[in-house]
Short mmCIF file of C-alpha atoms in Angstrom, two decimals:
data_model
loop_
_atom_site.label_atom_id
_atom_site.label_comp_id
_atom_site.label_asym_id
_atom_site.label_seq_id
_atom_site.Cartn_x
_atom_site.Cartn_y
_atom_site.Cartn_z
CA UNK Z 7 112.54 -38.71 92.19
CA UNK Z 8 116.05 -39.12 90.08
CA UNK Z 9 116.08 -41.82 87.73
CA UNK Z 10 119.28 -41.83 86.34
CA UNK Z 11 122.46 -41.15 88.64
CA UNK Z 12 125.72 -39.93 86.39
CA UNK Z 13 128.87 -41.03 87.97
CA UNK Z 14 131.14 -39.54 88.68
CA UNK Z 15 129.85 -36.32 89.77
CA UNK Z 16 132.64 -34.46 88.62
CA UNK Z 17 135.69 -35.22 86.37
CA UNK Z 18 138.98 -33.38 84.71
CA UNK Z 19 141.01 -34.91 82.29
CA UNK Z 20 144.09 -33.90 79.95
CA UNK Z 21 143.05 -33.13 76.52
CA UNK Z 22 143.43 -35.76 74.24
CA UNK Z 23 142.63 -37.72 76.36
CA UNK Z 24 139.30 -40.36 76.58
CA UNK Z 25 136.46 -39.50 78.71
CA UNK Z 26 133.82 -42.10 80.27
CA UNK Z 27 130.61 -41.25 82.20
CA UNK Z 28 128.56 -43.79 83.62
CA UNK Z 29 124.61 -43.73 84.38
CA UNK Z 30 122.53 -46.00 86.53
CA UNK Z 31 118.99 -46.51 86.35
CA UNK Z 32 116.16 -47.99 88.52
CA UNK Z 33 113.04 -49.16 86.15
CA UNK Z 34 112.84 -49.89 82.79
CA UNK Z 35 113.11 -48.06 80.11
CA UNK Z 36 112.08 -47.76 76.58
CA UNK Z 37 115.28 -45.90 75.82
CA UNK Z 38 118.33 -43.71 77.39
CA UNK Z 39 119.30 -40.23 75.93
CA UNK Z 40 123.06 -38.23 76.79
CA UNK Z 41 122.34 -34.25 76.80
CA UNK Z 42 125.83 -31.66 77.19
CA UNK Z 43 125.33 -28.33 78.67
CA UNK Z 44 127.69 -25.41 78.39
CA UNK Z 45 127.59 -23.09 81.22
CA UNK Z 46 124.96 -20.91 81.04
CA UNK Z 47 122.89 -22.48 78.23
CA UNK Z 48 120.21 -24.91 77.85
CA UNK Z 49 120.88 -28.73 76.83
CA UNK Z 50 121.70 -30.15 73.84
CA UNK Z 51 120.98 -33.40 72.67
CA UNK Z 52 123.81 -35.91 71.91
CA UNK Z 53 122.27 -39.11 71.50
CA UNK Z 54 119.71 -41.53 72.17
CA UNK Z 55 120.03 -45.33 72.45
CA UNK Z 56 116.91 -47.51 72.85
CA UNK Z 57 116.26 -50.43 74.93
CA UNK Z 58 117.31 -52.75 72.28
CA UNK Z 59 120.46 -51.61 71.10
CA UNK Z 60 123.72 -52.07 72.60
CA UNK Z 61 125.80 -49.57 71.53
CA UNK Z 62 125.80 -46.60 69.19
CA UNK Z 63 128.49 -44.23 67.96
CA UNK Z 64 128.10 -40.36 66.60
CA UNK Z 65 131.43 -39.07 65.57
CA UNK Z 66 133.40 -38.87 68.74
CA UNK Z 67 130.73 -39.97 70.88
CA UNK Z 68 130.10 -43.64 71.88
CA UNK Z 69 127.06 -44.41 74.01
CA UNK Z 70 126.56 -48.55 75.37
CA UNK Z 71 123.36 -49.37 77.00
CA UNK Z 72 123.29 -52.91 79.85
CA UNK Z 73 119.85 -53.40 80.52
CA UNK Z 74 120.79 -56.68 82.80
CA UNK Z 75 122.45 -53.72 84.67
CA UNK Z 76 120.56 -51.09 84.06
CA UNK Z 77 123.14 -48.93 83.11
CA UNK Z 78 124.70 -46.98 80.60
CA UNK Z 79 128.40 -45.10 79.53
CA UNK Z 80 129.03 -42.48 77.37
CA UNK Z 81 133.09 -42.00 75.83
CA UNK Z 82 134.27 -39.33 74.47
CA UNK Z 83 137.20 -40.51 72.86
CA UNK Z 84 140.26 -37.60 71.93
CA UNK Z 85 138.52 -35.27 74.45
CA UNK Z 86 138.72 -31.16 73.38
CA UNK Z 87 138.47 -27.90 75.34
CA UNK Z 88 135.55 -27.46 74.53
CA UNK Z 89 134.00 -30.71 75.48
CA UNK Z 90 133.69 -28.87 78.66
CA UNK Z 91 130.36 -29.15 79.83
CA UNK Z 92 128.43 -30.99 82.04
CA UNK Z 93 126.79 -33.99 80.71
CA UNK Z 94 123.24 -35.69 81.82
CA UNK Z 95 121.81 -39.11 81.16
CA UNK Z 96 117.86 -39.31 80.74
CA UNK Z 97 115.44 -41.84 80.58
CA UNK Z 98 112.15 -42.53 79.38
CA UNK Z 99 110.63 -45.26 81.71
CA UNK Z 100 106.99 -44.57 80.46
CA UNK Z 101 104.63 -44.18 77.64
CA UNK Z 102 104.00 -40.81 78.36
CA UNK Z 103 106.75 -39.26 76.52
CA UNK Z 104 108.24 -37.92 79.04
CA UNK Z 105 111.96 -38.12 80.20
CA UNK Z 106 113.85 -37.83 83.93
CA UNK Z 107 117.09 -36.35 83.87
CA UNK Z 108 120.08 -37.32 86.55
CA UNK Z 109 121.95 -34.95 88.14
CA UNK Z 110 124.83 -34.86 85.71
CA UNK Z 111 128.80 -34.70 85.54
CA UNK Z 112 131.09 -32.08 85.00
CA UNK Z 113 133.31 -32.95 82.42
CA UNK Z 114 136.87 -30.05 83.00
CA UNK Z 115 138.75 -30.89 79.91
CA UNK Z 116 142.86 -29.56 81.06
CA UNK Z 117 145.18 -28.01 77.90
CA UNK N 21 118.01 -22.83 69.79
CA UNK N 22 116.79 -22.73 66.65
CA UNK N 23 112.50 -23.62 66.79
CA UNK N 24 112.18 -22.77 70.28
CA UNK N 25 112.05 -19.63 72.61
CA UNK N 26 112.17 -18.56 76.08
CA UNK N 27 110.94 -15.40 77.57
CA UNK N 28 112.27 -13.19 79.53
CA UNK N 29 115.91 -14.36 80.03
CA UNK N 30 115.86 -12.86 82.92
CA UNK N 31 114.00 -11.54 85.66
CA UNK N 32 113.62 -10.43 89.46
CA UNK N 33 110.72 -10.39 90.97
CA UNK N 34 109.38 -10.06 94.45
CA UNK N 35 107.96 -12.62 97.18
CA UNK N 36 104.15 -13.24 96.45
CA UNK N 37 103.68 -11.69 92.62
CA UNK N 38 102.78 -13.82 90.22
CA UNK N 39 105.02 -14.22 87.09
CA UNK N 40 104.56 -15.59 83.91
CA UNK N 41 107.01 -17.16 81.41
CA UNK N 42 106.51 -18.32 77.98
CA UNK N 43 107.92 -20.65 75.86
CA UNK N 44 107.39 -20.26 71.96
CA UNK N 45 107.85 -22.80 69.06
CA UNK N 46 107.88 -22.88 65.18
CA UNK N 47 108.00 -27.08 64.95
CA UNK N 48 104.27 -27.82 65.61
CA UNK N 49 105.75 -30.34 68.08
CA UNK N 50 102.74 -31.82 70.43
CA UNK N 51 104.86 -32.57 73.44
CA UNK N 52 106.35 -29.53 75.05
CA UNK N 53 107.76 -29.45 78.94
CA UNK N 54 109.20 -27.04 81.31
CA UNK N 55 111.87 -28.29 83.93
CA UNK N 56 113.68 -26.29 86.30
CA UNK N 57 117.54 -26.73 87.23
CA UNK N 58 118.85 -25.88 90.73
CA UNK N 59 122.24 -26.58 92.16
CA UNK N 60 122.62 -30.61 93.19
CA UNK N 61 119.30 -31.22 91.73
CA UNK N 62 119.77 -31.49 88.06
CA UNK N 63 116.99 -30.84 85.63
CA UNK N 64 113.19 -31.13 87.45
CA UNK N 65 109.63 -31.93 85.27
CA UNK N 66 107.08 -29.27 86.75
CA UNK N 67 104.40 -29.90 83.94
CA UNK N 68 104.15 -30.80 80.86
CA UNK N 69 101.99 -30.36 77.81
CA UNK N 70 100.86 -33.21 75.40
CA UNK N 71 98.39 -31.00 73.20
CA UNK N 72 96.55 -27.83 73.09
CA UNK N 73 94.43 -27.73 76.49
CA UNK N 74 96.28 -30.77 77.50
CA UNK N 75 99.06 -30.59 80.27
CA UNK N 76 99.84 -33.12 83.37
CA UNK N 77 102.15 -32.08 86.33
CA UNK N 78 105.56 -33.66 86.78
CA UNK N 79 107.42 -34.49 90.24
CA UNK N 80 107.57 -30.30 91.56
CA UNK N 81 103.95 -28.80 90.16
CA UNK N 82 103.13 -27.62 93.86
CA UNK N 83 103.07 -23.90 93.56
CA UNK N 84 102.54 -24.03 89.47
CA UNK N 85 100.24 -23.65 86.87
CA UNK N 86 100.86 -24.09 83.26
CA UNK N 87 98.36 -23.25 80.00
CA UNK N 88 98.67 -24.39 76.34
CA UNK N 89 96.13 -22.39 74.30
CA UNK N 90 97.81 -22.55 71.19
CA UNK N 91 100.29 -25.68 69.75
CA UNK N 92 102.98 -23.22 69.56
CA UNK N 93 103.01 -21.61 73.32
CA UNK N 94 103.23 -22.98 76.74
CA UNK N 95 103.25 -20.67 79.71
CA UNK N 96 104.27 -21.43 83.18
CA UNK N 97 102.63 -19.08 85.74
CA UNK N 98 104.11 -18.77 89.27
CA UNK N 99 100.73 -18.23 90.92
CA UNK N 100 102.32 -16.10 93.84
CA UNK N 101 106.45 -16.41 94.01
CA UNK N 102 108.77 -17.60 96.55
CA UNK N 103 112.38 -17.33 96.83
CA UNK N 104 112.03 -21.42 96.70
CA UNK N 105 111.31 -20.96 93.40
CA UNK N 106 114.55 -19.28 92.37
CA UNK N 107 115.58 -21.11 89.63
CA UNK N 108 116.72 -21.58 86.05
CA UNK N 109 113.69 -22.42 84.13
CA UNK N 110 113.89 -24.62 80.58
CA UNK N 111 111.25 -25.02 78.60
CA UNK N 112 111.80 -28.38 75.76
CA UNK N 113 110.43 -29.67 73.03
CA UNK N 114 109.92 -33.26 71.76
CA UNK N 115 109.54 -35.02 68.08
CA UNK N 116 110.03 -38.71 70.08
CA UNK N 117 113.65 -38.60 69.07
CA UNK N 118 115.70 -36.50 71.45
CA UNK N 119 114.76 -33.09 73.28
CA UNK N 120 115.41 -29.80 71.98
CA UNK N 121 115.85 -26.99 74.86
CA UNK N 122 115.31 -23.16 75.30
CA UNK N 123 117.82 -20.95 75.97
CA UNK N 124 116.30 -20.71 79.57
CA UNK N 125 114.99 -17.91 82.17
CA UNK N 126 116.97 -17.08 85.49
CA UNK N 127 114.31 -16.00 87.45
CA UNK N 128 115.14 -14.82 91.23
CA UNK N 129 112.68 -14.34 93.75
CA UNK N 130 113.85 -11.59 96.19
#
């Protein structure tokens, strides 16, 4: 069963311009991690924000976490060509270590 | 990337064989996982691993089997293949700070 739900499913933007995903959750969680994938190639981590934090920043990057609202956006501020990818939100609801990914959006950054 | 390794890339096999894949890595991580990714379905847990001889199953295990011998390997095993199980197959690694993923394996089941 999903977890997290990325919205929207897919997206296209100018570049330059900003970028915001969102992510809903259902339980709680003991943190939230953002993952990019390029076509054709595994994930990558971005960042990881944990239940207690609010908001957290890595360069471009700028991740805020509502856990009244179980929910959480990631911003990609002066988007680039190649922050084409799609992008998934994951959470770990458990002790076990072990994450659930959503289904992701497709980020189309336009020249 | 860098620490961990999937094998094959790819492959083709046929209905009712059983294939193996393998996932290698040089961090001496204890958690390791392998997910699969289909169209409208994101990323999937099939099993994971938490130690040597240790493994659970995720949410799609039916059909399955995993073994972790050795810290550094952790093999999936389609016990007999179906095209259901055409898929792109990741294999990750955990510290407790982020995942790091395998290039994947593009397996199709003719």
């Amino acid at each position: 069963s999903q977890q997290g739900e990325e919205d929207p499913q897919a997206l296209s933007i100018q570049e330059g311009e900003n970028a915001t995903m969102n992510c809903s959750y259902k339980t709680s969680i003991n943190n939230l991690q953002w993952y990019r994938q390029n076509s054709g190639r595994g994930l990558v981590h971005l960042i990881l924000i944990r239940s207690n934090e609010r908001e957290k920043h890595s360069g471009r990057l700028r991740v805020t976490l509502d856990t009244s609202k179980k929910s959480s956006s990631l911003l990609i501020t002066a988007s680039r060509a190649a922050d084409t990818a799609s992008y998934f939100c994951a959470t770990d609801a458990r002790r076990d270590d072990k994450i659930i990914f959503g289904k992701g959006t497709r980020l189309h950054i336009l020249p | 990337d860098a620490g961990i390794t999937q094998s094959p890339r790819h492959k083709v096999t046929e209905t009712g064989t059983p294939v193996t894949l393998r996932c290698h890595q040089t961090e001496n991580h204890r958690y390791m996982y392998w997910y699969r990714q289909d169209p409208g379905h994101g990323l999937r847990l099939i099993h994971y691993s938490y130690g040597v001889k240790d493994t659970d199953k995720g949410e799609v295990s039916d059909g399955y089997s995993v073994s972790r011998s050795k810290t550094e390997d952790f093999l999936l095993t389609l016990e007999s293949a179906t095209s259901s199980q055409t898929s792109v197959y990741f294999c990750a690694i955990s510290a407790g700070n982020g995942y790091t993923f395998g290039s994947g394996t593009r397996l199709t089941v003719v």
